[in-house]
Structures are given as structure tokens and as C-alpha cells.
């Protein structure tokens, strides 16, 4: 049993920490939201008064926060995690943030003699609840080996992506591909509709042809073919368009910094921005079908 400090008990962090408690770990939680704290308490966590208090005396600190600025503040502010974590505490940030911040916070941790990993996840709220997330982990081999058993109760897969920041690199690449495939799958259905091809027929053919992809077969953007997909419940999330928009901006930021040409990724970012600006931030990201389906 490990003593774990958990900071950020929202839609993802809440069910993640509940799985750690179920696996027998003791979890001390901090969040700015009273509602999040109450949920964590109901799952069996004890409440800490600050990020520093959640970190002090723990074996491991896990953070699951909205964006890079929150991660920087929680770790690097006066009285924060880096100042209060004891010798040998392993730090794991599971938030999806920019590669640069991930590497800077990890360097600041190393300067204090602490090992830190970036470990963003794929699998959404359902994966968090079911202990079936995929963790993409950046950091040293030794820190990865220590983290694996801690992450295991929350995970379907834990993959070492390389040195610090590489977990975030894998995450932005994955989500850029996912956004582009969701858009083009939506375009294919909009085109098939106009060409008189039944949606179910198009699904049956393409799901066993070379256009097959996760956006089609697991998360189909039109109602009908995949009963569990958000399209069947008016695009209630799931994974919101706002979250996808954030990840696409991170991908574009990373591409600009690295000098990579990502024209399809850039167009995907533009389309999700347009979709969100039209008031659809809270819809599932597969709701992009509604934008695409407007036609020329
Ligand atoms: P969320 O907004 O539900 O939860 C974030 C929590 O962090 C909130 O409870 C908030 O009060 C808390 N918080 C913010 N600033 C804080 C601070 N300074 N100190 C303590 N707590 C603070 O978001 P979420 O959906 O749980 O997502 C968390 C992260 O996981 C994001 O980086 C997101 O991109 C990533 N992610 C989300 C999904 C998903 O499907 N929701 C999937 C994969 C990855």
C-alpha cells in the first residue's frame, strides 16, 4: 500500500483516485472545487488543505489538472509540491499539457532531487472509471519502473514513450490523428448521404475496408451504427469539443516549435475552433459532424 497525494479530482481525477483507493492505497486529495473534494471523500480519500499538504510525506504525488499553467502553479508556487515533497517522492503529472511546460517542471523537480514523469492518458471518463486508461509516459527508466505499479490500478496499458516530455508528445500526436480522422469520417458520411448511400451500408462496407478507423468503428459520428457512440445521445460527452480544441492547439504549438509541417492538423484545429466558437464547446467532439454536414 502506498501513500499517494492526488491533486485535481475532476471528471478524470475523481474516478482515477477511486481506483487507487480500491486497490488499497491511501489517498490524500486536494482540489479547488468543494464538489470535487466531496466526491473524493465519498470514495475514501482524506482531504488536504493545499497542494503542498497533499504532497508532504507521500510516496507518490499524482496531478490531473486542466492545463500547463495549473501544473506549473501546483508544483512550482511557494509552498507547492516541489517545496513540500519529501526525499524520494515520485511525481507523476497525468494532465494533458504542452511539452515545454512538462519539461520545465520536470527539470525544476530534478533540481530538487525529485523524479518526475509526464503521463497523460487516453480513454476518457469511461476509461478512468473502468481502470482502463492508456498512460503515455515520459521520463527516466528508473522513474518509469517505480510508476508502473502505481498506475496499474487505473490502466489498461502503461507505455514508456522516452525521456521527459515524450508522453505529452505522444498524446498530442494521437489526438491530432484522432481529430483529423473524426472530421474526415464525418465528411464521408455527409458525402454518402448526398450520394444516396445508406449510413449503415456505408458503415458495414468501410468498417471492413481500408477506410476503417477508430472514429468510425468505435465512436461513429452519426447515430445508428455504433449504439454506444455519443451521436446516439445528441452528442453529450464523452470527450468535449473544447478538450479536443485545446489538444489541437497544443499540437500546433508543438509543431511550430519543432518546425514540423502539419497542414491537416492545422485545418483540424481551425475547424474545431470554428465549431467551439459557434457555442458547441460542451458537445462531444464527434459533434463536428453537425458542422461538416451543413454542406457547401
Ligand atoms: P476537470 O476540469 O473535470 O478537472 C480538473 C480539476 O482540477 C477540477 O476539479 C479543478 O477544480 C481542479 N483544479 C484546477 N486548478 C487547480 C489547482 N490549482 N489546484 C487544485 N485543483 C485544481 O478536467 P478533466 O476532464 O478531469 O481533465 C483533466 C486533464 O485530463 C486535462 O488536462 C484533460 O485535457 C485531460 N484529459 C481529459 C479527458 C476527458 O475525457 N475528460 C481525457 C483525456 C485527458
Short mmCIF file of C-alpha atoms and ligand atoms in Angstrom, two decimals:
data_model
loop_
_atom_site.label_atom_id
_atom_site.label_comp_id
_atom_site.label_asym_id
_atom_site.label_seq_id
_atom_site.Cartn_x
_atom_site.Cartn_y
_atom_site.Cartn_z
CA UNK A 1 0.00 0.00 0.00
CA UNK A 2 1.35 3.42 -0.95
CA UNK A 3 0.62 6.88 0.44
CA UNK A 4 -0.49 8.95 -2.55
CA UNK A 5 -1.15 12.69 -2.81
CA UNK A 6 -3.68 13.39 -5.59
CA UNK A 7 -4.24 16.93 -6.88
CA UNK A 8 -7.10 17.62 -9.30
CA UNK A 9 -10.11 15.39 -8.60
CA UNK A 10 -12.32 16.44 -11.53
CA UNK A 11 -14.05 14.33 -14.19
CA UNK A 12 -10.91 12.26 -14.72
CA UNK A 13 -9.05 12.60 -11.42
CA UNK A 14 -12.12 11.63 -9.33
CA UNK A 15 -12.59 8.14 -10.79
CA UNK A 16 -8.82 7.64 -11.10
CA UNK A 17 -8.23 8.19 -7.39
CA UNK A 18 -11.24 6.00 -6.57
CA UNK A 19 -9.49 3.13 -8.37
CA UNK A 20 -6.28 3.75 -6.40
CA UNK A 21 -8.28 3.53 -3.15
CA UNK A 22 -10.00 0.33 -4.33
CA UNK A 23 -6.53 -1.13 -4.95
CA UNK A 24 -5.67 -0.48 -1.28
CA UNK A 25 -3.69 2.78 -1.49
CA UNK A 26 -4.21 5.68 0.94
CA UNK A 27 -5.05 8.86 -0.97
CA UNK A 28 -4.81 12.43 0.28
CA UNK A 29 -6.60 14.79 -2.11
CA UNK A 30 -6.51 18.49 -2.91
CA UNK A 31 -8.76 20.37 -5.34
CA UNK A 32 -10.04 23.95 -5.56
CA UNK A 33 -13.59 22.67 -6.02
CA UNK A 34 -15.63 21.68 -2.96
CA UNK A 35 -17.74 19.36 -5.11
CA UNK A 36 -14.63 17.51 -6.34
CA UNK A 37 -13.37 17.16 -2.76
CA UNK A 38 -16.71 15.79 -1.57
CA UNK A 39 -16.71 13.19 -4.35
CA UNK A 40 -13.16 12.14 -3.46
CA UNK A 41 -14.05 11.91 0.23
CA UNK A 42 -17.03 9.72 -0.60
CA UNK A 43 -14.61 7.41 -2.45
CA UNK A 44 -12.47 7.17 0.71
CA UNK A 45 -9.82 9.90 0.28
CA UNK A 46 -8.75 12.26 3.05
CA UNK A 47 -8.74 15.98 2.25
CA UNK A 48 -5.53 18.07 2.32
CA UNK A 49 -5.54 21.83 2.83
CA UNK A 50 -3.16 22.71 -0.05
CA UNK A 51 -1.12 21.12 -2.86
CA UNK A 52 1.90 21.21 -0.53
CA UNK A 53 -0.01 19.40 2.23
CA UNK A 54 -1.20 16.76 -0.23
CA UNK A 55 2.45 16.18 -1.24
CA UNK A 56 4.19 16.24 2.14
CA UNK A 57 5.16 12.81 3.41
CA UNK A 58 3.72 10.87 0.43
CA UNK A 59 5.41 8.14 -1.62
CA UNK A 60 3.87 9.45 -4.84
CA UNK A 61 2.12 12.62 -5.99
CA UNK A 62 -0.28 12.44 -8.95
CA UNK A 63 -1.74 15.53 -10.62
CA UNK A 64 -4.70 15.66 -13.04
CA UNK A 65 -5.20 19.35 -13.85
CA UNK A 66 -6.75 21.31 -16.72
CA UNK A 67 -3.66 22.89 -18.39
CA UNK A 68 0.03 23.80 -18.17
CA UNK A 69 -0.48 26.96 -16.07
CA UNK A 70 -2.23 24.95 -13.34
CA UNK A 71 0.51 22.32 -13.34
CA UNK A 72 3.24 24.95 -13.10
CA UNK A 73 1.45 26.66 -10.18
CA UNK A 74 0.70 23.49 -8.21
CA UNK A 75 4.31 22.25 -8.46
CA UNK A 76 6.35 25.47 -8.53
CA UNK A 77 4.48 28.07 -6.43
CA UNK A 78 5.76 28.90 -2.99
CA UNK A 79 4.67 26.14 -0.60
CA UNK A 80 3.77 23.93 -3.58
CA UNK A 81 4.57 20.31 -4.39
CA UNK A 82 8.27 20.76 -5.21
CA UNK A 83 8.92 22.60 -1.97
CA UNK A 84 6.99 20.21 0.28
CA UNK A 85 7.50 16.76 -1.25
CA UNK A 86 9.96 14.70 0.77
CA UNK A 87 13.10 12.99 -0.49
CA UNK A 88 12.28 10.06 -2.77
CA UNK A 89 8.70 11.15 -3.56
CA UNK A 90 7.81 10.21 -7.14
CA UNK A 91 5.91 12.92 -9.06
CA UNK A 92 3.51 11.94 -11.87
CA UNK A 93 1.61 14.55 -13.89
CA UNK A 94 -1.25 12.94 -15.82
CA UNK A 95 -2.70 16.22 -17.18
CA UNK A 96 -2.56 16.93 -20.92
CA UNK A 97 -0.28 19.96 -21.20
CA UNK A 98 2.32 21.48 -23.53
CA UNK A 99 5.63 19.68 -23.94
CA UNK A 100 7.67 22.75 -22.89
CA UNK A 101 5.94 23.16 -19.52
CA UNK A 102 6.18 19.40 -18.89
CA UNK A 103 9.96 19.51 -19.45
CA UNK A 104 10.46 22.71 -17.42
CA UNK A 105 8.57 21.46 -14.36
CA UNK A 106 10.40 18.13 -14.56
CA UNK A 107 13.77 19.98 -14.67
CA UNK A 108 12.73 22.04 -11.64
CA UNK A 109 11.86 18.78 -9.85
CA UNK A 110 15.22 17.28 -10.79
CA UNK A 111 16.96 20.38 -9.40
CA UNK A 112 15.38 19.49 -6.04
CA UNK A 113 16.44 15.85 -6.39
CA UNK A 114 12.93 14.60 -7.27
CA UNK A 115 12.00 12.29 -10.14
CA UNK A 116 9.04 13.43 -12.25
CA UNK A 117 7.12 11.83 -15.13
CA UNK A 118 4.66 13.25 -17.63
CA UNK A 119 1.96 10.59 -18.02
CA UNK A 120 -1.05 11.89 -19.98
CA UNK A 121 -3.84 9.45 -20.66
CA UNK A 122 -6.16 8.27 -23.39
CA UNK A 123 -9.52 6.61 -22.71
CA UNK A 124 -11.69 9.44 -21.38
CA UNK A 125 -14.04 9.42 -18.40
CA UNK A 126 -15.23 5.87 -19.14
CA UNK A 127 -11.63 4.63 -19.21
CA UNK A 128 -10.92 6.46 -15.94
CA UNK A 129 -13.97 4.89 -14.26
CA UNK A 130 -13.18 1.42 -15.57
CA UNK A 131 -9.47 1.49 -14.70
CA UNK A 132 -8.77 1.16 -18.42
CA UNK A 133 -6.70 4.21 -19.33
CA UNK A 134 -3.64 4.14 -21.58
CA UNK A 135 -0.78 6.06 -19.96
CA UNK A 136 1.90 7.55 -22.26
CA UNK A 137 4.86 8.14 -20.01
CA UNK A 138 7.87 10.44 -20.44
CA UNK A 139 10.83 10.37 -18.05
CA UNK A 140 13.71 8.22 -16.87
CA UNK A 141 13.70 4.41 -16.95
CA UNK A 142 14.06 4.28 -13.16
CA UNK A 143 11.10 6.60 -12.54
CA UNK A 144 9.02 4.64 -15.06
CA UNK A 145 9.77 1.37 -13.26
CA UNK A 146 8.64 2.93 -9.96
CA UNK A 147 5.48 4.39 -11.53
CA UNK A 148 4.22 1.26 -13.30
CA UNK A 149 2.75 -0.49 -10.21
CA UNK A 150 1.17 2.78 -9.00
CA UNK A 151 -0.51 3.44 -12.34
CA UNK A 152 -1.59 -0.18 -12.84
CA UNK A 153 -5.00 0.01 -10.99
CA UNK A 154 -6.00 2.88 -13.31
CA UNK A 155 -4.61 1.39 -16.51
CA UNK A 156 -5.25 -0.82 -19.49
CA UNK A 157 -1.72 -0.05 -20.73
CA UNK A 158 1.28 1.87 -19.41
CA UNK A 159 3.77 2.71 -22.16
CA UNK A 160 7.20 4.31 -21.78
CA UNK A 161 7.48 6.93 -24.56
CA UNK A 162 11.07 8.02 -23.81
CA UNK A 163 12.56 10.94 -21.88
CA UNK A 164 10.69 13.80 -20.19
CA UNK A 165 8.02 15.44 -22.36
CA UNK A 166 7.67 12.43 -24.67
CA UNK A 167 4.40 11.35 -23.02
CA UNK A 168 2.89 14.71 -23.95
CA UNK A 169 4.42 14.42 -27.44
CA UNK A 170 2.66 11.05 -27.93
CA UNK A 171 -0.62 12.47 -26.62
CA UNK A 172 -0.71 15.49 -28.98
CA UNK A 173 0.22 13.31 -31.97
CA UNK A 174 -2.52 10.80 -31.09
CA UNK A 175 -5.18 13.46 -30.65
CA UNK A 176 -4.19 15.29 -33.85
CA UNK A 177 -4.70 11.99 -35.72
CA UNK A 178 -7.99 11.35 -33.90
CA UNK A 179 -9.38 14.83 -34.73
CA UNK A 180 -8.42 14.53 -38.40
CA UNK A 181 -9.92 11.04 -38.68
CA UNK A 182 -13.13 12.16 -36.92
CA UNK A 183 -13.50 15.09 -39.34
CA UNK A 184 -12.89 13.02 -42.47
CA UNK A 185 -15.19 10.24 -41.22
CA UNK A 186 -17.89 12.89 -40.75
CA UNK A 187 -17.20 14.21 -44.24
CA UNK A 188 -17.54 10.70 -45.66
CA UNK A 189 -20.98 10.25 -44.04
CA UNK A 190 -22.13 13.70 -45.24
CA UNK A 191 -20.99 12.83 -48.76
CA UNK A 192 -22.50 9.31 -48.64
CA UNK A 193 -25.86 10.81 -47.54
CA UNK A 194 -25.85 13.12 -50.54
CA UNK A 195 -24.86 10.29 -52.89
CA UNK A 196 -27.78 8.18 -51.69
CA UNK A 197 -25.72 5.59 -49.80
CA UNK A 198 -27.39 4.30 -46.61
CA UNK A 199 -25.38 5.13 -43.46
CA UNK A 200 -25.48 1.55 -42.18
CA UNK A 201 -24.39 0.20 -45.58
CA UNK A 202 -21.53 2.68 -45.75
CA UNK A 203 -20.54 1.68 -42.18
CA UNK A 204 -20.66 -2.06 -42.95
CA UNK A 205 -18.51 -1.66 -46.06
CA UNK A 206 -15.92 0.81 -44.77
CA UNK A 207 -15.51 -0.93 -41.41
CA UNK A 208 -14.08 -3.90 -43.31
CA UNK A 209 -12.30 -1.83 -45.97
CA UNK A 210 -9.19 0.37 -45.93
CA UNK A 211 -11.01 3.45 -44.59
CA UNK A 212 -11.58 1.64 -41.29
CA UNK A 213 -10.55 3.66 -38.23
CA UNK A 214 -11.44 4.08 -34.52
CA UNK A 215 -13.54 7.20 -35.25
CA UNK A 216 -15.74 5.04 -37.48
CA UNK A 217 -15.96 1.70 -35.70
CA UNK A 218 -15.82 2.72 -32.01
CA UNK A 219 -17.11 6.29 -31.97
CA UNK A 220 -19.19 6.68 -35.13
CA UNK A 221 -20.19 10.37 -35.59
CA UNK A 222 -23.69 9.58 -36.93
CA UNK A 223 -26.47 7.89 -34.93
CA UNK A 224 -27.18 4.24 -35.59
CA UNK A 225 -24.23 2.04 -36.48
CA UNK A 226 -22.41 2.15 -33.09
CA UNK A 227 -25.02 2.24 -30.27
CA UNK A 228 -22.54 3.40 -27.59
CA UNK A 229 -21.28 6.42 -29.54
CA UNK A 230 -22.31 9.96 -28.38
CA UNK A 231 -24.07 10.59 -31.72
CA UNK A 232 -26.93 8.47 -30.32
CA UNK A 233 -27.46 10.85 -27.38
CA UNK A 234 -27.32 14.25 -29.10
CA UNK A 235 -23.53 14.37 -28.80
CA UNK A 236 -23.43 14.56 -24.99
CA UNK A 237 -19.78 13.93 -23.99
CA UNK A 238 -17.67 11.76 -23.82
CA UNK A 239 -14.74 13.92 -24.72
CA UNK A 240 -15.76 17.53 -25.27
CA UNK A 241 -15.05 19.62 -28.37
CA UNK A 242 -13.39 22.14 -26.00
CA UNK A 243 -10.89 19.48 -24.83
CA UNK A 244 -10.14 18.45 -28.40
CA UNK A 245 -9.72 22.11 -29.35
CA UNK A 246 -7.22 22.52 -26.52
CA UNK A 247 -5.25 19.44 -27.59
CA UNK A 248 -5.16 20.59 -31.24
CA UNK A 249 -3.78 23.97 -30.15
CA UNK A 250 -1.10 22.13 -28.15
CA UNK A 251 -0.28 20.07 -31.26
CA UNK A 252 0.02 23.21 -33.39
CA UNK A 253 2.17 24.90 -30.75
CA UNK A 254 4.44 21.82 -30.64
CA UNK A 255 4.59 21.64 -34.45
CA UNK A 256 5.57 25.32 -34.70
CA UNK A 257 8.26 24.94 -32.04
CA UNK A 258 9.65 21.78 -33.69
CA UNK A 259 9.42 23.05 -37.31
CA UNK A 260 7.04 20.23 -38.35
CA UNK A 261 4.59 20.73 -41.24
CA UNK A 262 1.10 19.63 -40.14
CA UNK A 263 -1.34 21.10 -42.69
CA UNK A 264 -4.15 18.63 -41.93
CA UNK A 265 -3.61 19.11 -38.18
CA UNK A 266 -3.78 22.88 -38.71
CA UNK A 267 -7.05 22.59 -40.64
CA UNK A 268 -8.46 20.28 -37.94
CA UNK A 269 -7.55 22.91 -35.33
CA UNK A 270 -9.27 25.62 -37.41
CA UNK A 271 -12.47 23.54 -37.79
CA UNK A 272 -12.68 22.68 -34.07
CA UNK A 273 -12.09 26.35 -33.22
CA UNK A 274 -14.97 27.31 -35.51
CA UNK A 275 -17.18 24.58 -34.00
CA UNK A 276 -16.41 25.73 -30.43
CA UNK A 277 -16.84 29.43 -31.28
CA UNK A 278 -20.37 28.60 -32.51
CA UNK A 279 -21.27 27.56 -28.93
CA UNK A 280 -20.55 23.82 -29.16
CA UNK A 281 -17.65 23.56 -26.65
CA UNK A 282 -19.63 21.33 -24.32
CA UNK A 283 -20.72 18.87 -27.03
CA UNK A 284 -18.79 15.70 -27.69
CA UNK A 285 -16.01 16.21 -30.26
CA UNK A 286 -17.79 13.81 -32.66
CA UNK A 287 -20.47 16.55 -32.93
CA UNK A 288 -18.15 18.06 -35.58
CA UNK A 289 -20.41 16.06 -37.93
CA UNK A 290 -23.01 18.84 -37.45
CA UNK A 291 -20.55 21.42 -38.81
CA UNK A 292 -19.41 19.25 -41.69
CA UNK A 293 -22.99 18.27 -42.57
CA UNK A 294 -24.03 21.86 -43.25
CA UNK A 295 -22.76 21.36 -46.79
CA UNK A 296 -21.28 23.92 -49.15
P1 LIG B 1 -11.84 18.79 -14.93
O1 LIG B 1 -11.96 20.25 -15.19
O2 LIG B 1 -13.06 17.97 -14.71
O3 LIG B 1 -10.89 18.56 -13.62
C1 LIG B 1 -9.80 19.36 -13.30
C2 LIG B 1 -9.83 19.58 -11.78
O4 LIG B 1 -8.66 20.34 -11.43
C3 LIG B 1 -11.04 20.38 -11.31
O5 LIG B 1 -11.71 19.68 -10.29
C4 LIG B 1 -10.44 21.69 -10.80
O6 LIG B 1 -11.15 22.24 -9.69
C5 LIG B 1 -9.05 21.24 -10.41
N1 LIG B 1 -8.07 22.32 -10.33
C6 LIG B 1 -7.84 23.32 -11.21
N2 LIG B 1 -6.82 24.09 -10.79
C7 LIG B 1 -6.41 23.56 -9.62
C8 LIG B 1 -5.40 23.92 -8.68
N3 LIG B 1 -4.62 24.98 -8.89
N4 LIG B 1 -5.26 23.17 -7.59
C9 LIG B 1 -6.06 22.08 -7.36
N5 LIG B 1 -7.04 21.70 -8.21
C10 LIG B 1 -7.21 22.44 -9.32
O7 LIG B 1 -10.95 18.20 -16.12
P2 LIG B 1 -10.78 16.66 -16.53
O8 LIG B 1 -11.76 16.31 -17.58
O9 LIG B 1 -10.68 15.84 -15.30
O10 LIG B 1 -9.36 16.73 -17.27
C11 LIG B 1 -8.16 16.81 -16.54
C12 LIG B 1 -6.99 16.63 -17.52
O11 LIG B 1 -7.14 15.37 -18.19
C13 LIG B 1 -6.93 17.70 -18.60
O12 LIG B 1 -5.58 18.05 -18.80
C14 LIG B 1 -7.52 16.99 -19.83
O13 LIG B 1 -7.01 17.50 -21.05
C15 LIG B 1 -7.07 15.57 -19.60
N6 LIG B 1 -7.91 14.54 -20.25
C16 LIG B 1 -9.27 14.59 -20.14
C17 LIG B 1 -10.04 13.61 -20.76
C18 LIG B 1 -11.55 13.64 -20.66
O14 LIG B 1 -12.19 12.87 -21.39
N7 LIG B 1 -12.14 14.44 -19.79
C19 LIG B 1 -9.42 12.58 -21.49
C20 LIG B 1 -8.03 12.52 -21.54
C21 LIG B 1 -7.28 13.52 -20.92
#
